[in-house]
PDB file of C-alpha atoms and ligand atoms in Angstrom:
ATOM      1  CA  MET A 294       0.314  17.334 -11.508  1.00 58.00           C
ATOM      2  CA  GLU A 295      -0.313  16.134 -15.114  1.00 82.00           C
ATOM      3  CA  LYS A 296      -1.577  12.872 -16.040  1.00 93.00           C
ATOM      4  CA  GLY A 297      -1.632  10.578 -12.884  1.00 97.00           C
ATOM      5  CA  LEU A 298      -0.499   6.948 -13.467  1.00 98.00           C
ATOM      6  CA  ILE A 299      -0.967   3.526 -11.826  1.00 98.00           C
ATOM      7  CA  GLU A 300       2.281   1.976 -10.194  1.00 98.00           C
ATOM      8  CA  VAL A 301       2.881  -1.369  -8.627  1.00 98.00           C
ATOM      9  CA  TYR A 302       5.747  -2.376  -6.621  1.00 98.00           C
ATOM     10  CA  TYR A 303       5.621  -6.030  -5.972  1.00 98.00           C
ATOM     11  CA  GLY A 304       7.918  -9.204  -5.327  1.00 98.00           C
ATOM     12  CA  ASN A 305       9.692 -11.114  -2.555  1.00 97.00           C
ATOM     13  CA  GLY A 306      12.699  -8.594  -2.110  1.00 97.00           C
ATOM     14  CA  LYS A 307      13.045  -5.732   0.523  1.00 97.00           C
ATOM     15  CA  GLY A 308      12.168  -2.414  -0.750  1.00 97.00           C
ATOM     16  CA  LYS A 309       8.417  -2.081  -1.771  1.00 98.00           C
ATOM     17  CA  THR A 310       7.404  -0.059   1.200  1.00 98.00           C
ATOM     18  CA  THR A 311      10.677   1.861   1.226  1.00 97.00           C
ATOM     19  CA  ALA A 312      10.365   2.918  -2.350  1.00 98.00           C
ATOM     20  CA  SER A 313       6.812   4.246  -1.928  1.00 98.00           C
ATOM     21  CA  LEU A 314       8.014   6.297   0.976  1.00 97.00           C
ATOM     22  CA  GLY A 315      10.725   7.656  -1.019  1.00 97.00           C
ATOM     23  CA  LEU A 316       8.418   8.615  -3.624  1.00 98.00           C
ATOM     24  CA  ALA A 317       6.173  10.330  -1.250  1.00 98.00           C
ATOM     25  CA  VAL A 318       9.081  12.405   0.087  1.00 96.00           C
ATOM     26  CA  ARG A 319      10.122  13.405  -3.561  1.00 97.00           C
ATOM     27  CA  ALA A 320       6.468  14.261  -4.363  1.00 97.00           C
ATOM     28  CA  ILE A 321       6.243  16.517  -1.015  1.00 96.00           C
ATOM     29  CA  ALA A 322       9.519  18.376  -2.280  1.00 95.00           C
ATOM     30  CA  TYR A 323       7.397  19.471  -5.240  1.00 96.00           C
ATOM     31  CA  ASN A 324       4.383  20.420  -2.753  1.00 96.00           C
ATOM     32  CA  PHE A 325       2.234  17.802  -4.258  1.00 97.00           C
ATOM     33  CA  LYS A 326      -0.650  16.571  -2.014  1.00 98.00           C
ATOM     34  CA  VAL A 327      -0.013  13.172  -0.831  1.00 98.00           C
ATOM     35  CA  CYS A 328      -2.122  10.488   1.097  1.00 98.00           C
ATOM     36  CA  PHE A 329      -0.361   7.268   2.458  1.00 98.00           C
ATOM     37  CA  ILE A 330      -2.683   4.609   3.389  1.00 98.00           C
ATOM     38  CA  THR A 331      -1.357   1.249   4.871  1.00 98.00           C
ATOM     39  CA  PHE A 332      -2.730  -2.352   5.615  1.00 98.00           C
ATOM     40  CA  PHE A 333      -1.783  -4.978   8.085  1.00 97.00           C
ATOM     41  CA  LYS A 334       0.646  -2.491   9.979  1.00 95.00           C
ATOM     42  CA  PRO A 335       0.199  -2.783  13.840  1.00 95.00           C
ATOM     43  CA  ARG A 336      -0.870   0.629  15.085  1.00 95.00           C
ATOM     44  CA  ASP A 337       1.879   1.216  17.436  1.00 93.00           C
ATOM     45  CA  ILE A 338       4.700   0.321  15.039  1.00 91.00           C
ATOM     46  CA  PHE A 339       3.067   2.667  12.349  1.00 91.00           C
ATOM     47  CA  GLU A 340       2.683   5.500  14.786  1.00 93.00           C
ATOM     48  CA  GLN A 341       6.186   5.209  16.166  1.00 92.00           C
ATOM     49  CA  GLY A 342       7.944   4.730  12.699  1.00 93.00           C
ATOM     50  CA  GLN A 343       6.828   5.933   9.361  1.00 93.00           C
ATOM     51  CA  GLY A 344       3.319   7.229  10.214  1.00 95.00           C
ATOM     52  CA  LYS A 345       4.906   9.848  12.624  1.00 96.00           C
ATOM     53  CA  VAL A 346       7.291  11.081  10.022  1.00 95.00           C
ATOM     54  CA  LEU A 347       4.761  11.250   7.268  1.00 97.00           C
ATOM     55  CA  LYS A 348       2.311  13.226   9.404  1.00 97.00           C
ATOM     56  CA  ARG A 349       5.272  15.774  10.217  1.00 96.00           C
ATOM     57  CA  LEU A 350       5.621  16.231   6.382  1.00 96.00           C
ATOM     58  CA  GLY A 351       1.938  17.157   6.165  1.00 96.00           C
ATOM     59  CA  ILE A 352       1.097  13.756   4.433  1.00 97.00           C
ATOM     60  CA  GLU A 353      -2.450  12.546   5.428  1.00 97.00           C
ATOM     61  CA  VAL A 354      -1.821   8.855   6.748  1.00 97.00           C
ATOM     62  CA  HIS A 355      -4.308   6.007   7.497  1.00 97.00           C
ATOM     63  CA  ASP A 356      -3.423   2.660   9.063  1.00 97.00           C
ATOM     64  CA  LEU A 357      -6.709   0.914   7.838  1.00 97.00           C
ATOM     65  CA  ILE A 358      -6.078  -2.364   9.201  1.00 97.00           C
ATOM     66  CA  PRO A 359      -3.672  -2.054  12.129  1.00 97.00           C
ATOM     67  CA  VAL A 360      -2.917  -5.660  12.688  1.00 97.00           C
ATOM     68  CA  LYS A 361      -0.695  -8.067  11.055  1.00 97.00           C
ATOM     69  CA  LEU A 362      -2.226 -10.372   8.394  1.00 98.00           C
ATOM     70  CA  HIS A 363      -2.094 -13.557  10.655  1.00 97.00           C
ATOM     71  CA  SER A 364      -4.235 -11.854  13.283  1.00 98.00           C
ATOM     72  CA  TYR A 365      -6.541 -10.445  10.918  1.00 98.00           C
ATOM     73  CA  LYS A 366      -7.234 -13.799   9.353  1.00 98.00           C
ATOM     74  CA  LYS A 367      -8.552 -14.919  12.730  1.00 97.00           C
ATOM     75  CA  MET A 368     -11.865 -12.840  12.358  1.00 97.00           C
ATOM     76  CA  GLY A 369     -12.704 -15.205   9.339  1.00 98.00           C
ATOM     77  CA  PHE A 370     -12.968 -14.400   5.709  1.00 98.00           C
ATOM     78  CA  GLU A 371     -16.373 -12.902   5.296  1.00 98.00           C
ATOM     79  CA  LYS A 372     -15.678 -10.469   8.179  1.00 98.00           C
ATOM     80  CA  GLY A 373     -12.365  -9.511   6.836  1.00 98.00           C
ATOM     81  CA  ARG A 374     -13.644  -8.983   3.474  1.00 98.00           C
ATOM     82  CA  LYS A 375     -16.465  -6.761   4.744  1.00 98.00           C
ATOM     83  CA  LYS A 376     -13.847  -4.716   6.477  1.00 98.00           C
ATOM     84  CA  CYS A 377     -11.786  -4.477   3.284  1.00 98.00           C
ATOM     85  CA  LEU A 378     -14.923  -3.341   1.262  1.00 98.00           C
ATOM     86  CA  LYS A 379     -15.422  -0.479   3.858  1.00 98.00           C
ATOM     87  CA  ALA A 380     -11.613   0.368   3.508  1.00 98.00           C
ATOM     88  CA  LEU A 381     -11.986   0.611  -0.380  1.00 98.00           C
ATOM     89  CA  SER A 382     -14.982   2.940   0.098  1.00 98.00           C
ATOM     90  CA  PHE A 383     -13.046   5.032   2.510  1.00 98.00           C
ATOM     91  CA  ILE A 384     -10.233   5.037  -0.108  1.00 98.00           C
ATOM     92  CA  GLU A 385     -12.693   6.034  -2.721  1.00 98.00           C
ATOM     93  CA  GLY A 386     -13.601   8.890  -0.661  1.00 98.00           C
ATOM     94  CA  THR A 387     -10.125  10.360  -0.989  1.00 98.00           C
ATOM     95  CA  PHE A 388     -10.656  10.800  -4.734  1.00 98.00           C
ATOM     96  CA  GLN A 389     -12.862  14.066  -3.609  1.00 97.00           C
ATOM     97  CA  LYS A 390      -9.830  15.342  -1.764  1.00 97.00           C
ATOM     98  CA  ASP A 391      -7.486  16.559  -4.530  1.00 96.00           C
ATOM     99  CA  TYR A 392      -4.466  14.493  -3.923  1.00 98.00           C
ATOM    100  CA  ASP A 393      -1.736  14.128  -6.452  1.00 98.00           C
ATOM    101  CA  LEU A 394      -0.299  10.861  -4.889  1.00 98.00           C
ATOM    102  CA  LEU A 395      -2.086   7.963  -3.200  1.00 98.00           C
ATOM    103  CA  ILE A 396      -0.127   5.175  -1.924  1.00 98.00           C
ATOM    104  CA  LEU A 397      -1.798   1.970  -0.929  1.00 98.00           C
ATOM    105  CA  ASP A 398       0.765   0.191   0.934  1.00 98.00           C
ATOM    106  CA  GLU A 399       0.334  -3.633   1.075  1.00 98.00           C
ATOM    107  CA  MET A 400      -2.852  -3.451  -1.164  1.00 98.00           C
ATOM    108  CA  ASN A 401      -1.476  -6.220  -3.133  1.00 98.00           C
ATOM    109  CA  ILE A 402      -1.732  -8.583  -0.010  1.00 98.00           C
ATOM    110  CA  VAL A 403      -5.641  -7.519   0.356  1.00 98.00           C
ATOM    111  CA  LEU A 404      -5.782  -8.676  -3.387  1.00 98.00           C
ATOM    112  CA  ARG A 405      -3.588 -11.991  -3.043  1.00 98.00           C
ATOM    113  CA  GLU A 406      -5.624 -12.890  -0.005  1.00 98.00           C
ATOM    114  CA  GLY A 407      -8.978 -12.390  -2.188  1.00 98.00           C
ATOM    115  CA  TYR A 408     -10.391  -9.953   0.381  1.00 98.00           C
ATOM    116  CA  LEU A 409     -11.030  -7.610  -2.723  1.00 98.00           C
ATOM    117  CA  GLY A 410     -11.212  -8.780  -6.113  1.00 98.00           C
ATOM    118  CA  LYS A 411     -10.515  -7.832  -9.681  1.00 98.00           C
ATOM    119  CA  LYS A 412     -14.070  -6.208 -10.535  1.00 97.00           C
ATOM    120  CA  GLU A 413     -13.860  -3.895  -7.431  1.00 98.00           C
ATOM    121  CA  ILE A 414     -10.596  -2.791  -7.983  1.00 98.00           C
ATOM    122  CA  LEU A 415     -10.813  -2.075 -11.658  1.00 98.00           C
ATOM    123  CA  ARG A 416     -14.165  -0.326 -11.022  1.00 98.00           C
ATOM    124  CA  PHE A 417     -12.246   1.796  -8.251  1.00 98.00           C
ATOM    125  CA  LEU A 418      -9.546   2.547 -10.883  1.00 98.00           C
ATOM    126  CA  GLU A 419     -12.003   3.893 -13.452  1.00 98.00           C
ATOM    127  CA  LYS A 420     -13.060   6.242 -10.973  1.00 98.00           C
ATOM    128  CA  LYS A 421      -9.542   7.673 -10.380  1.00 98.00           C
ATOM    129  CA  PRO A 422      -9.156  11.286 -10.989  1.00 98.00           C
ATOM    130  CA  GLU A 423      -7.100  12.119 -14.017  1.00 97.00           C
ATOM    131  CA  GLY A 424      -4.332  13.756 -12.195  1.00 97.00           C
ATOM    132  CA  LEU A 425      -3.972  11.248  -9.234  1.00 98.00           C
ATOM    133  CA  GLU A 426      -0.986   8.847  -9.252  1.00 98.00           C
ATOM    134  CA  ILE A 427      -1.786   5.595  -7.234  1.00 98.00           C
ATOM    135  CA  VAL A 428       0.727   3.246  -5.906  1.00 98.00           C
ATOM    136  CA  PHE A 429       0.007  -0.485  -4.905  1.00 98.00           C
ATOM    137  CA  THR A 430       2.648  -2.133  -2.936  1.00 98.00           C
ATOM    138  CA  GLY A 431       3.048  -5.851  -1.375  1.00 98.00           C
ATOM    139  CA  ARG A 432       4.155  -9.150  -2.464  1.00 96.00           C
ATOM    140  CA  GLY A 433       1.971 -11.156  -4.921  1.00 89.00           C
ATOM    141  CA  ALA A 434       0.513  -8.528  -7.241  1.00 97.00           C
ATOM    142  CA  PRO A 435      -2.297 -10.224  -9.369  1.00 98.00           C
ATOM    143  CA  GLN A 436      -1.566 -10.300 -13.083  1.00 98.00           C
ATOM    144  CA  TRP A 437      -4.616  -8.367 -14.060  1.00 98.00           C
ATOM    145  CA  LEU A 438      -3.337  -5.506 -11.896  1.00 98.00           C
ATOM    146  CA  ILE A 439       0.093  -5.900 -13.537  1.00 98.00           C
ATOM    147  CA  GLU A 440      -1.573  -5.620 -16.811  1.00 98.00           C
ATOM    148  CA  ARG A 441      -3.627  -2.638 -15.910  1.00 98.00           C
ATOM    149  CA  ALA A 442      -0.820  -0.576 -14.291  1.00 98.00           C
ATOM    150  CA  ASP A 443       1.657   1.756 -16.230  1.00 98.00           C
ATOM    151  CA  LEU A 444       4.657   1.236 -14.076  1.00 98.00           C
ATOM    152  CA  VAL A 445       5.280  -2.218 -12.678  1.00 98.00           C
ATOM    153  CA  SER A 446       8.420  -2.840 -10.691  1.00 98.00           C
ATOM    154  CA  GLU A 447       9.401  -6.462  -9.250  1.00 98.00           C
ATOM    155  CA  ILE A 448      11.493  -6.294  -6.275  1.00 98.00           C
ATOM    156  CA  ARG A 449      13.414  -9.433  -6.544  1.00 98.00           C
ATOM    157  CA  LYS A 450      15.218 -11.045  -3.309  1.00 97.00           C
ATOM    158  CA  ILE A 451      18.838 -11.750  -4.084  1.00 98.00           C
ATOM    159  CA  LYS A 452      19.764 -12.143  -0.285  1.00 97.00           C
ATOM    160  CA  HIS A 453      17.961 -11.039   2.805  1.00 95.00           C
ATOM    161  CA  PRO A 454      19.400 -10.860   6.230  1.00 94.00           C
ATOM    162  CA  PHE A 455      16.236 -12.809   7.581  1.00 93.00           C
ATOM    163  CA  ASP A 456      17.737 -15.915   5.835  1.00 94.00           C
ATOM    164  CA  GLN A 457      20.680 -15.482   8.130  1.00 95.00           C
ATOM    165  CA  GLY A 458      18.398 -15.433  11.220  1.00 95.00           C
ATOM    166  CA  ILE A 459      18.804 -11.667  11.491  1.00 95.00           C
ATOM    167  CA  LYS A 460      15.169 -10.436  12.867  1.00 93.00           C
ATOM    168  CA  GLU A 461      13.467  -7.342  11.709  1.00 90.00           C
ATOM    169  CA  ARG A 462      15.525  -4.297  12.784  1.00 92.00           C
ATOM    170  CA  LYS A 463      13.933  -0.815  14.094  1.00 91.00           C
ATOM    171  CA  GLY A 464      14.255   1.873  11.663  1.00 91.00           C
ATOM    172  CA  ILE A 465      15.594  -0.377   8.955  1.00 91.00           C
ATOM    173  CA  ASP A 466      12.714  -2.830   8.352  1.00 90.00           C
ATOM    174  CA  GLY A 467       9.805  -1.493   9.876  1.00 80.00           C
TER     175      GLY A 467
HETATM  176  P1  ATP B  81      10.399  -2.600   3.170  1.00 94.87           P
HETATM  177  O1  ATP B  81       9.160  -2.008   4.096  1.00 94.87           O
HETATM  178  O2  ATP B  81      11.640  -2.796   4.093  1.00 94.87           O
HETATM  179  O3  ATP B  81      10.540  -1.817   2.155  1.00 94.87           O
HETATM  180  P2  ATP B  81       9.012  -4.484   1.761  1.00 94.87           P
HETATM  181  O4  ATP B  81       7.893  -3.567   1.851  1.00 94.87           O
HETATM  182  O5  ATP B  81       9.469  -4.746   0.475  1.00 94.87           O
HETATM  183  O6  ATP B  81      10.103  -3.978   2.824  1.00 94.87           O
HETATM  184  P3  ATP B  81       7.189  -6.579   2.843  1.00 94.87           P
HETATM  185  O7  ATP B  81       6.921  -7.648   1.860  1.00 94.87           O
HETATM  186  O8  ATP B  81       6.073  -5.492   3.072  1.00 94.87           O
HETATM  187  O9  ATP B  81       8.440  -5.909   2.254  1.00 94.87           O
HETATM  188  O10 ATP B  81       7.857  -7.268   4.063  1.00 94.87           O
HETATM  189  C1  ATP B  81       7.316  -6.796   5.397  1.00 94.87           C
HETATM  190  C2  ATP B  81       8.519  -6.954   6.326  1.00 94.87           C
HETATM  191  O11 ATP B  81       9.410  -8.115   5.805  1.00 94.87           O
HETATM  192  C3  ATP B  81       9.607  -5.730   6.138  1.00 94.87           C
HETATM  193  O12 ATP B  81      10.091  -5.620   7.603  1.00 94.87           O
HETATM  194  C4  ATP B  81      10.568  -6.218   5.368  1.00 94.87           C
HETATM  195  O13 ATP B  81      11.847  -5.692   5.630  1.00 94.87           O
HETATM  196  C5  ATP B  81      10.680  -7.720   5.563  1.00 94.87           C
HETATM  197  N1  ATP B  81      11.132  -8.287   4.322  1.00 94.87           N
HETATM  198  C6  ATP B  81      11.304  -7.880   3.176  1.00 94.87           C
HETATM  199  N2  ATP B  81      11.713  -8.751   2.338  1.00 94.87           N
HETATM  200  C7  ATP B  81      11.766  -9.757   2.923  1.00 94.87           C
HETATM  201  C8  ATP B  81      12.424 -11.215   2.437  1.00 94.87           C
HETATM  202  N3  ATP B  81      12.712 -11.485   1.387  1.00 94.87           N
HETATM  203  N4  ATP B  81      12.363 -12.212   3.532  1.00 94.87           N
HETATM  204  C9  ATP B  81      11.986 -11.854   4.678  1.00 94.87           C
HETATM  205  N5  ATP B  81      11.466 -10.524   5.217  1.00 94.87           N
HETATM  206  C10 ATP B  81      11.542  -9.752   4.261  1.00 94.87           C
HETATM  207 MG1   MG B  82       6.134  -3.720   2.422  1.00 94.87          MG
END
């Protein structure tokens, strides 16, 4: 690929993760090398759903924090932060693997919760290989990330079936 950019999909509407999956599919069509990393996705849900399909497409997948945020919080902030620092250094390791597209699904939540900070992420982005496109998804992207990014989309909720009491639907929401 030519110059890789930094993309951010944030906001309170549905479609951030879905958009990143669509991008991964499109990139694969052009034989790009794709890595999809997710946070706060319970292991079984990931493996039954998108993780399984991405693997079949030849995409490297990692469910780095395979539990929901509210469960993750139970270990306490310091321990949670340490694990996220480890996750970040793992992600930095993928910079050696010649990917064209790296998706960091729900990374904005890691930042919103303060598990990783501005300095760490800006330093990480400094090391980004020239040709690599990186996508950050999740509600609540910090302002400094929005400023640093080249492409930012806010997915704004107009309506969501959750508000009518319709629960998460398999194959649609997760
Ligand atoms: P999707 O994975 O469907 O693209 P998303 O990545 O934009 O959604 P997240 O903030 O990651 O949304 O939300 C996680 C879960 O909450 C998903 O199952 C999603 O469908 C659902 N969800 C998304 N938007 C809303 C909303 N406005 N209110 C309630 N639940 C939502
Ligand atoms: Mg999402």
